[in-house]
PDB file of C-alpha atoms in Angstrom:
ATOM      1  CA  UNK A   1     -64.115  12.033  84.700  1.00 50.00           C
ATOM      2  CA  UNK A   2     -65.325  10.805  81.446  1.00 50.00           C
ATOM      3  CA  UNK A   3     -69.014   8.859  81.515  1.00 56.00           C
ATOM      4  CA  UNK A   4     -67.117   6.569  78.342  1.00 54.00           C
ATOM      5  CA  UNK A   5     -67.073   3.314  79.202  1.00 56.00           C
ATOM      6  CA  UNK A   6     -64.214   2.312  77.645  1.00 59.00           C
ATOM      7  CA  UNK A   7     -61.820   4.806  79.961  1.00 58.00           C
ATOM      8  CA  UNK A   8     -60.235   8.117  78.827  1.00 59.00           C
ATOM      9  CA  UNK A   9     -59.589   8.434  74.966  1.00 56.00           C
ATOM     10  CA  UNK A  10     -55.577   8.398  74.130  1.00 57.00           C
ATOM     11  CA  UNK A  11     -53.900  11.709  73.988  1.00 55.00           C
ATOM     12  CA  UNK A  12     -54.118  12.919  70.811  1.00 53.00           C
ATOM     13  CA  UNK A  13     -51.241  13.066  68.365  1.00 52.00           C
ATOM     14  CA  UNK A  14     -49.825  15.806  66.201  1.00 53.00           C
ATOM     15  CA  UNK A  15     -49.823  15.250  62.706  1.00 53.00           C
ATOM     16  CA  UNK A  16     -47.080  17.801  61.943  1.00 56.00           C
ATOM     17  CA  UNK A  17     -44.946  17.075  64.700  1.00 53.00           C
ATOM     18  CA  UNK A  18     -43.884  13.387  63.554  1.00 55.00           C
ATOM     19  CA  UNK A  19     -43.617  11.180  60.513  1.00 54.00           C
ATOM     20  CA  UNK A  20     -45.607   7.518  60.791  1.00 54.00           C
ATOM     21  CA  UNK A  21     -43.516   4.939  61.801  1.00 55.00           C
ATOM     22  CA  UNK A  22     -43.144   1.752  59.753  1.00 55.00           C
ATOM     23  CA  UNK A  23     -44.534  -1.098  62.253  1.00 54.00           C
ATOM     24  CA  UNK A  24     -42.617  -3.454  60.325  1.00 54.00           C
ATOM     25  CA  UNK A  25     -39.270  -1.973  61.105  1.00 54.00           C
ATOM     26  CA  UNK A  26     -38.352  -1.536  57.438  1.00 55.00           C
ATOM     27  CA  UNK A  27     -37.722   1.695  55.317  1.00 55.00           C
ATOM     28  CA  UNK A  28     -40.595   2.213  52.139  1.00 55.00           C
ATOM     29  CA  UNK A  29     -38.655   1.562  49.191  1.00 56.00           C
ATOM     30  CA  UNK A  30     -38.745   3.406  45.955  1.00 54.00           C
ATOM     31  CA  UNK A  31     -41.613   1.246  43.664  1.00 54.00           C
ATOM     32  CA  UNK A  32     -39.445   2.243  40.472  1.00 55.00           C
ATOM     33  CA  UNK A  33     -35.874   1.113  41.538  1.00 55.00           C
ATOM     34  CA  UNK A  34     -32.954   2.863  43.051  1.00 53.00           C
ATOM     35  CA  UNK A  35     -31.974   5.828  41.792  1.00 52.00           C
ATOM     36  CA  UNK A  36     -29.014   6.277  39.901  1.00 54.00           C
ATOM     37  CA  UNK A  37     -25.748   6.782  41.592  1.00 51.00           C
ATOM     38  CA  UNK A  38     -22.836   9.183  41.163  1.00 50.00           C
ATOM     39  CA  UNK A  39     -19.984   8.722  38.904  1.00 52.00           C
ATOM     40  CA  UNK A  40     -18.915   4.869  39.516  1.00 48.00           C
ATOM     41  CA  UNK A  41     -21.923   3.865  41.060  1.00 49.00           C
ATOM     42  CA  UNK A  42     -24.812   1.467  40.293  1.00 49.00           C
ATOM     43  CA  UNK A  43     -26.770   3.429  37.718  1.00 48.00           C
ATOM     44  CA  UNK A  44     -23.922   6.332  37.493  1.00 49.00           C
ATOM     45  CA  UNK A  45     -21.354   6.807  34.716  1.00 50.00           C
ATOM     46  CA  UNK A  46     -19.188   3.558  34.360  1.00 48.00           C
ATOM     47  CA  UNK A  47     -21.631   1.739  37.181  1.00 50.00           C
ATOM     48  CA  UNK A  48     -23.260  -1.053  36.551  1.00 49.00           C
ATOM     49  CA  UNK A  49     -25.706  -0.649  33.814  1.00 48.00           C
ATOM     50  CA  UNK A  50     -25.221   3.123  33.270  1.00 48.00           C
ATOM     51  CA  UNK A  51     -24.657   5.188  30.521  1.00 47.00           C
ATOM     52  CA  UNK A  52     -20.985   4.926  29.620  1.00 48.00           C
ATOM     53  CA  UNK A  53     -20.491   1.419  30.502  1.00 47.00           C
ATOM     54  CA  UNK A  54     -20.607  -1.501  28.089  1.00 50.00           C
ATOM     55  CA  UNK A  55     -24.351  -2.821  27.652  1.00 49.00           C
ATOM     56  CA  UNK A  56     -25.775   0.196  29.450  1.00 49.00           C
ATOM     57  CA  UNK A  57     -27.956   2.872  27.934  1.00 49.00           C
ATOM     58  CA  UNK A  58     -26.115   5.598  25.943  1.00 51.00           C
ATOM     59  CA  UNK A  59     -23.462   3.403  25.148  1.00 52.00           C
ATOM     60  CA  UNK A  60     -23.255   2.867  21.474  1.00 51.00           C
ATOM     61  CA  UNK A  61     -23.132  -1.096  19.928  1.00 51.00           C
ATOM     62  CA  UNK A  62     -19.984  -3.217  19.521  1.00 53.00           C
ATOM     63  CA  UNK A  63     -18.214  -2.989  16.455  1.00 57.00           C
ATOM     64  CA  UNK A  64     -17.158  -6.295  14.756  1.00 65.00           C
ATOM     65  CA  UNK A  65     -13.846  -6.468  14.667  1.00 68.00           C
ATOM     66  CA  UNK A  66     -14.008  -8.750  11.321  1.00 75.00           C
ATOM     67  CA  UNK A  67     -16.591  -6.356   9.449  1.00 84.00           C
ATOM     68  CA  UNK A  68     -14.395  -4.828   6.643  1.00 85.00           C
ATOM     69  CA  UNK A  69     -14.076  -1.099   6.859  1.00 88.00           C
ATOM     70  CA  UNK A  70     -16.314   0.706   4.100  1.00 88.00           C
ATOM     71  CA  UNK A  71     -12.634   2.548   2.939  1.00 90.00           C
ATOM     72  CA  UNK A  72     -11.249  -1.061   1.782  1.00 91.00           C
ATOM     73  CA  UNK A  73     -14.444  -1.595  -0.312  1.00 92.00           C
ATOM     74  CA  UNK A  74     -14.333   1.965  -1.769  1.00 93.00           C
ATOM     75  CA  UNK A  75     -11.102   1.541  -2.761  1.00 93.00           C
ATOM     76  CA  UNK A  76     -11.278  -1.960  -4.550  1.00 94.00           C
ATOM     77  CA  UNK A  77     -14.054  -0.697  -6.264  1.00 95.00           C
ATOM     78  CA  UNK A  78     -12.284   1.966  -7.408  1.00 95.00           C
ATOM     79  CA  UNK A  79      -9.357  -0.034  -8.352  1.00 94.00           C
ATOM     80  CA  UNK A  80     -11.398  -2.598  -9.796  1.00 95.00           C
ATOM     81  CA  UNK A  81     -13.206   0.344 -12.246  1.00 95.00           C
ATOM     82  CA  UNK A  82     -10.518   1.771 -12.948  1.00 93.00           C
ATOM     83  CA  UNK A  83      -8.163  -0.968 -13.540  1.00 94.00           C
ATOM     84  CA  UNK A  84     -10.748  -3.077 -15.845  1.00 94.00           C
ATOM     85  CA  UNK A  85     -11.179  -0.360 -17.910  1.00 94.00           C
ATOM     86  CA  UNK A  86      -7.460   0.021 -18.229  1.00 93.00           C
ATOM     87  CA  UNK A  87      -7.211  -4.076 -19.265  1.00 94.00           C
ATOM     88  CA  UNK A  88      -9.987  -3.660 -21.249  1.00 95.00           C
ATOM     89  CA  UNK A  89      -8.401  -0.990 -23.304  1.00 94.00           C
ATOM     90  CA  UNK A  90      -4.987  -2.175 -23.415  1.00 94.00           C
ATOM     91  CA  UNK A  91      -6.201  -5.764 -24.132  1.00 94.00           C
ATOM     92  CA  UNK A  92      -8.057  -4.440 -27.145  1.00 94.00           C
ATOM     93  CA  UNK A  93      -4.437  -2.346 -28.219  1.00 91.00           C
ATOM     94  CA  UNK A  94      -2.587  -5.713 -28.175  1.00 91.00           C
ATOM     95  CA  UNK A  95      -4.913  -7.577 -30.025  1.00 92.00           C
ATOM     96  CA  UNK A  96      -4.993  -4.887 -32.755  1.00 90.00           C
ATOM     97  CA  UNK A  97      -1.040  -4.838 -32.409  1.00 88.00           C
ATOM     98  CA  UNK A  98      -0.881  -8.413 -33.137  1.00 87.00           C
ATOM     99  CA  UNK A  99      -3.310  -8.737 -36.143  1.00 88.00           C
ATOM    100  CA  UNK A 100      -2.401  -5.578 -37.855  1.00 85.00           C
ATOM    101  CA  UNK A 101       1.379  -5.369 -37.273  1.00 80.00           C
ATOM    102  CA  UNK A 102       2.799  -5.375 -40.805  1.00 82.00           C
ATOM    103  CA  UNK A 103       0.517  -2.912 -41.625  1.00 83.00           C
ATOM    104  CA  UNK A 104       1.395  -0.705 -38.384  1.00 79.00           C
ATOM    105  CA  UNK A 105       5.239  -1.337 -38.795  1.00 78.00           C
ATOM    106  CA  UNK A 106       5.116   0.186 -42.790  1.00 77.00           C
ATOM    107  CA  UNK A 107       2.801   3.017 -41.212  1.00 78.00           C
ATOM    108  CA  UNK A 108       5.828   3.674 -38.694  1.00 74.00           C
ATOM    109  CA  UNK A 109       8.318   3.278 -41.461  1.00 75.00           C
ATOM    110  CA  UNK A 110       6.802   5.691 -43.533  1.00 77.00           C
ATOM    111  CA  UNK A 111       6.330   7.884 -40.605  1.00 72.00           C
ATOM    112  CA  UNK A 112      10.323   7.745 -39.686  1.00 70.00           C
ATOM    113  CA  UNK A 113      11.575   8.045 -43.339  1.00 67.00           C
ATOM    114  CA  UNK A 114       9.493  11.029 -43.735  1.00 66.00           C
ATOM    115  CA  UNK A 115      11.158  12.554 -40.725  1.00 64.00           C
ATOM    116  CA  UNK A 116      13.759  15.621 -41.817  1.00 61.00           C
ATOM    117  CA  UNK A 117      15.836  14.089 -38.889  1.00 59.00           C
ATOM    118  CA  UNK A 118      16.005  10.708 -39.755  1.00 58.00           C
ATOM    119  CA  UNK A 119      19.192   9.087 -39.517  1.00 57.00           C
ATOM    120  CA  UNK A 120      19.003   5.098 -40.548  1.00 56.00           C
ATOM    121  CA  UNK A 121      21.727   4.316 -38.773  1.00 55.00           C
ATOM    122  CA  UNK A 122      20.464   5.979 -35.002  1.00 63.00           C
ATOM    123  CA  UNK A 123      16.649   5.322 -35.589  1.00 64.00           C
ATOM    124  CA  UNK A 124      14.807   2.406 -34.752  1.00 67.00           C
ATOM    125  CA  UNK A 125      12.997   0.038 -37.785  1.00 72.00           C
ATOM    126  CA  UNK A 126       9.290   0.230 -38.065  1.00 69.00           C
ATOM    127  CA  UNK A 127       9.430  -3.238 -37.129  1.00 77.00           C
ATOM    128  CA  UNK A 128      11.172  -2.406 -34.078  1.00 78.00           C
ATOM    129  CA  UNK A 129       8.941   0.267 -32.793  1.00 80.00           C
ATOM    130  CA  UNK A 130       5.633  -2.161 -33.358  1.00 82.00           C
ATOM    131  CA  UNK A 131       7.467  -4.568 -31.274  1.00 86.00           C
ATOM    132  CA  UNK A 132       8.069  -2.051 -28.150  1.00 87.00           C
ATOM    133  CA  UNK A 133       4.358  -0.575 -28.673  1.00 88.00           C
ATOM    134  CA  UNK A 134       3.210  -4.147 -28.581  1.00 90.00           C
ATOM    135  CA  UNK A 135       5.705  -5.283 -25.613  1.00 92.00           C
ATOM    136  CA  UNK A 136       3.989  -1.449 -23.977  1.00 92.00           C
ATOM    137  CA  UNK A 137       0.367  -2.392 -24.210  1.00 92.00           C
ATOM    138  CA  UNK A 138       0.949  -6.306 -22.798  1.00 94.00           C
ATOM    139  CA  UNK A 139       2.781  -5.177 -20.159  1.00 95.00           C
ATOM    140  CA  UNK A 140      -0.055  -2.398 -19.270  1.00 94.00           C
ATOM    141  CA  UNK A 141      -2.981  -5.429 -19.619  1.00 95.00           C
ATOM    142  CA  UNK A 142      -0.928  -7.740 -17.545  1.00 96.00           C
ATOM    143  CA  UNK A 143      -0.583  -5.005 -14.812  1.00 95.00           C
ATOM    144  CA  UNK A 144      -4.367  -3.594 -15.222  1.00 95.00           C
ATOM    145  CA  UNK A 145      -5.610  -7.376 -14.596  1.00 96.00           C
ATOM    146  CA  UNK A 146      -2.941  -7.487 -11.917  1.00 96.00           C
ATOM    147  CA  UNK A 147      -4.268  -4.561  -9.894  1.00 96.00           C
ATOM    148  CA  UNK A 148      -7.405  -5.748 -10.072  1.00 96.00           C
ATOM    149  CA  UNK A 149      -6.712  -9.633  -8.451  1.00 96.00           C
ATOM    150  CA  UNK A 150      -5.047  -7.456  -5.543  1.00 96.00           C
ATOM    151  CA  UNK A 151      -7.932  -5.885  -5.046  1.00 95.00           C
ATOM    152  CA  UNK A 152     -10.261  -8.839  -4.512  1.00 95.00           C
ATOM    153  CA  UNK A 153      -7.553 -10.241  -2.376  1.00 94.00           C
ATOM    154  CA  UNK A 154      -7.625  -6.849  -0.558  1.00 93.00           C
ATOM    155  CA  UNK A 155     -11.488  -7.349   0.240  1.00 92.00           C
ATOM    156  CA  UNK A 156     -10.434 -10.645   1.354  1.00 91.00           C
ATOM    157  CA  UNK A 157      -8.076  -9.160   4.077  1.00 90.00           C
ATOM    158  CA  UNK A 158      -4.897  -9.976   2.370  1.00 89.00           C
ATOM    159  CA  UNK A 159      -1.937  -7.897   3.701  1.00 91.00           C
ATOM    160  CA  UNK A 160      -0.121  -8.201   1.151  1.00 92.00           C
ATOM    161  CA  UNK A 161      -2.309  -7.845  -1.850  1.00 93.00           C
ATOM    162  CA  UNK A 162      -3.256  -4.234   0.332  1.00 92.00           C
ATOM    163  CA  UNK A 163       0.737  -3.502   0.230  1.00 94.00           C
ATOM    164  CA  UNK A 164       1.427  -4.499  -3.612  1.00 95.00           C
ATOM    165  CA  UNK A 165      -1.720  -2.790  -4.359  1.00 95.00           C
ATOM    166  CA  UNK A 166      -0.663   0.771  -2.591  1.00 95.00           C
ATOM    167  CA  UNK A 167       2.673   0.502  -4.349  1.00 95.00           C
ATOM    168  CA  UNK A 168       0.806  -0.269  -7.719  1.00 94.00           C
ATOM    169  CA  UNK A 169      -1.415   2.805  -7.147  1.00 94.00           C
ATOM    170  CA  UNK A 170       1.865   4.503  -6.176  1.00 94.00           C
ATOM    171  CA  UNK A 171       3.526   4.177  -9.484  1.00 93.00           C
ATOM    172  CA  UNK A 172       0.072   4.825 -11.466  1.00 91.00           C
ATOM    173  CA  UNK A 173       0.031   8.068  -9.897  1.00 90.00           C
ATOM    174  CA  UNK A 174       3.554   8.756 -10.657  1.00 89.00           C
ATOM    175  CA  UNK A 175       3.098   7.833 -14.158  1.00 87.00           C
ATOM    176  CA  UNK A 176       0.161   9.652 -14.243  1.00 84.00           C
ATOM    177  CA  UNK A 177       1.420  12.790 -12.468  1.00 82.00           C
ATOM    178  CA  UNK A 178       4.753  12.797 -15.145  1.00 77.00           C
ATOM    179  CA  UNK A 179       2.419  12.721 -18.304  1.00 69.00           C
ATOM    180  CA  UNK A 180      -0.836  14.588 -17.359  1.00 66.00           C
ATOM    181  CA  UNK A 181      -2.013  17.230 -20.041  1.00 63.00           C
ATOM    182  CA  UNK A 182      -5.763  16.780 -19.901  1.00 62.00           C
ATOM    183  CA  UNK A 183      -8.433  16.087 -17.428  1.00 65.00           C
ATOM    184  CA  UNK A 184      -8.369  12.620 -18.747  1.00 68.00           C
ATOM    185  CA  UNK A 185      -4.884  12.086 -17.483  1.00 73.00           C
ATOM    186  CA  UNK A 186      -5.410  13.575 -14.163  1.00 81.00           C
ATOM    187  CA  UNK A 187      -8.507  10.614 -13.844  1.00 83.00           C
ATOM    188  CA  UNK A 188      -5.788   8.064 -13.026  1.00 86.00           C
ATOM    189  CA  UNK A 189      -3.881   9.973 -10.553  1.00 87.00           C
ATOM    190  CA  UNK A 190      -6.707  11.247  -8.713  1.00 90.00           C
ATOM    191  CA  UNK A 191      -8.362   7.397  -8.441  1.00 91.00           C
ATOM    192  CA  UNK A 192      -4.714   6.446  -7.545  1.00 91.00           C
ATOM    193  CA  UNK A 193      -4.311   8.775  -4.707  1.00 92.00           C
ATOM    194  CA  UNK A 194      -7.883   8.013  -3.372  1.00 93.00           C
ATOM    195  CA  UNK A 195      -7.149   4.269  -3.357  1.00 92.00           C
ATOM    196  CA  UNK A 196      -3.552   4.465  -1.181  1.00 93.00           C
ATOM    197  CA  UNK A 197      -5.516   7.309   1.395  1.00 93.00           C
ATOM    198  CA  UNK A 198      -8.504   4.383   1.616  1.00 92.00           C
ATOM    199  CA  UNK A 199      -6.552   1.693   2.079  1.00 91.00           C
ATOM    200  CA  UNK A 200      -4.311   3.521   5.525  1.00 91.00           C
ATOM    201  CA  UNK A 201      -8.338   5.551   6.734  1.00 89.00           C
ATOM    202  CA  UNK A 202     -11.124   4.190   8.416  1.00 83.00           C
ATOM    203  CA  UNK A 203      -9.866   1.546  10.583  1.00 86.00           C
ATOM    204  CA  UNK A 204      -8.181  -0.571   7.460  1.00 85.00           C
ATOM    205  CA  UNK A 205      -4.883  -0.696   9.281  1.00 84.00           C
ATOM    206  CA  UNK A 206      -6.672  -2.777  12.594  1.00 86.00           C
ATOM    207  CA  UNK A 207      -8.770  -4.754  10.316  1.00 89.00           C
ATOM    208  CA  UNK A 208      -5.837  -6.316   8.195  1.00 86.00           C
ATOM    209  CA  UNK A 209      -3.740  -6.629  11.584  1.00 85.00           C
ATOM    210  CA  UNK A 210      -6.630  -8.680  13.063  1.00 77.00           C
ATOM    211  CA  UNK A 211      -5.963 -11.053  10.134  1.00 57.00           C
ATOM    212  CA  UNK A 212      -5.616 -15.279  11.617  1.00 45.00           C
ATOM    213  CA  UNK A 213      -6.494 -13.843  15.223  1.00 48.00           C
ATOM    214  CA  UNK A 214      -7.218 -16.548  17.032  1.00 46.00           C
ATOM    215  CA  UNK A 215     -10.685 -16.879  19.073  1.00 47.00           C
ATOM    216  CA  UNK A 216     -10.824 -14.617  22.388  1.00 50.00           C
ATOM    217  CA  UNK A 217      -7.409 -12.776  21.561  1.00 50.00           C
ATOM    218  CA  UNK A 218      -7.167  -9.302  22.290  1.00 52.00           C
ATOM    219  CA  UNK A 219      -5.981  -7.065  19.316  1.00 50.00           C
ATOM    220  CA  UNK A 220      -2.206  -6.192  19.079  1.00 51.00           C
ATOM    221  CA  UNK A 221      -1.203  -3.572  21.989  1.00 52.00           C
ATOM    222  CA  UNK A 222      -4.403  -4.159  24.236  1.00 51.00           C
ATOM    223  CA  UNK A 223      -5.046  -5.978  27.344  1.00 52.00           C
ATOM    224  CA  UNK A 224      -7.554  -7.188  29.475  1.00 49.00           C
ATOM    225  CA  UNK A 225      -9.775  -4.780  31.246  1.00 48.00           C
ATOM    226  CA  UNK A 226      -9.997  -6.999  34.420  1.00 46.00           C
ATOM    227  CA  UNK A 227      -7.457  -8.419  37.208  1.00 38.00           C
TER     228      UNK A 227
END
């Protein structure tokens, strides 16, 4: 018998033998949140704020849909260089045509009468040909200034100035590709080829689609991710 007053002390317990019990009938819970889950879980790929699903970590930001693609601003600029300098040289031609064309059309005379092969009666006036070198230079102005309206109207997300523009670079490089003997000729066709490649790359093609979408509509050919 035990001379304690208080009766025999409890049998005593083994600490290896069993984990503590909670006397509050609950499980501990983690202090720093669930872990994550497997693929499709809370916390997984695709769960709810996981990596790989929209506003999770890992997950890279939303791309505006109406931020123009850095390929339709390198090619307007290019047009727009390229095109102004164009206007400004043929602009400068025409005026010179127009104030100095008596002087130009005896030059060409001269020029053709000189000519072993000249034939009155098959070759062109000097008159004449200062009239088709002046019609050549206004029609190359008007078409430089052209090209480069289409390609403000371009940044602007205008369809069609993108399609007249491609078909303007189209011929520039064709003209260009038919008379090139120099470096300086092959300048055209090489800006010409970069601005039709800039104007399909990058994402141009959804942005010009996406043109008068309305608010909340899906882009051509998608559909809602949901029920």
């Amino acid at each position: 018998m035990s001379d304690s007053p208080y009766g025999p002390p409890p049998p005593s317990e083994n600490p290896y033998g069993q984990q503590p019990t909670n006397p509050y009938g609950q499980q501990p819970t983690n202090p720093y949140g669930a872990p994550p889950a497997g693929p499709g879980g809370a916390g997984g790929p695709g769960g709810p704020g996981g990596y790989g699903s929209p506003g999770g970590y890992g997950t890279a930001a939303p791309v505006d849909p109406d931020k123009r693609p850095g390929t339709v601003t390198a090619a307007a600029v290019i047009t727009l260089v390229c095109a102004g300098l164009s206007a400004l040289l043929f602009g400068l031609a025409t005026a010179a045509l127009v104030v100095a064309r008596e002087s130009f059309s005896d030059e060409l005379r001269k020029a053709i009468e000189d000519d072993p092969a000249f034939d009155s009666t098959d070759m062109p006036t000097g008159d004449e040909l200062a009239t088709i070198f002046l019609v050549i230079m206004a029609v190359l102005f008007i078409w430089s200034v052209v090209a480069c309206v289409l390609a403000v109207l371009a940044m602007r997300r205008s369809n069609v100035a993108r399609i007249l523009l491609v078909v303007s670079a189209a011929i520039s490089a064709l003209l260009s590709l038919v008379g090139i003997l120099s470096i300086v000729s092959a300048v055209p066709l090489i800006a010409s080829v970069a601005t039709i490649v800039l104007l399909f790359a990058g994402g141009a093609g959804d942005w010009f689609a996406r043109r008068g979408q309305q608010p909340g509509q899906l882009p051509p050919g998608t559909s809602q991710p949901w029920g």
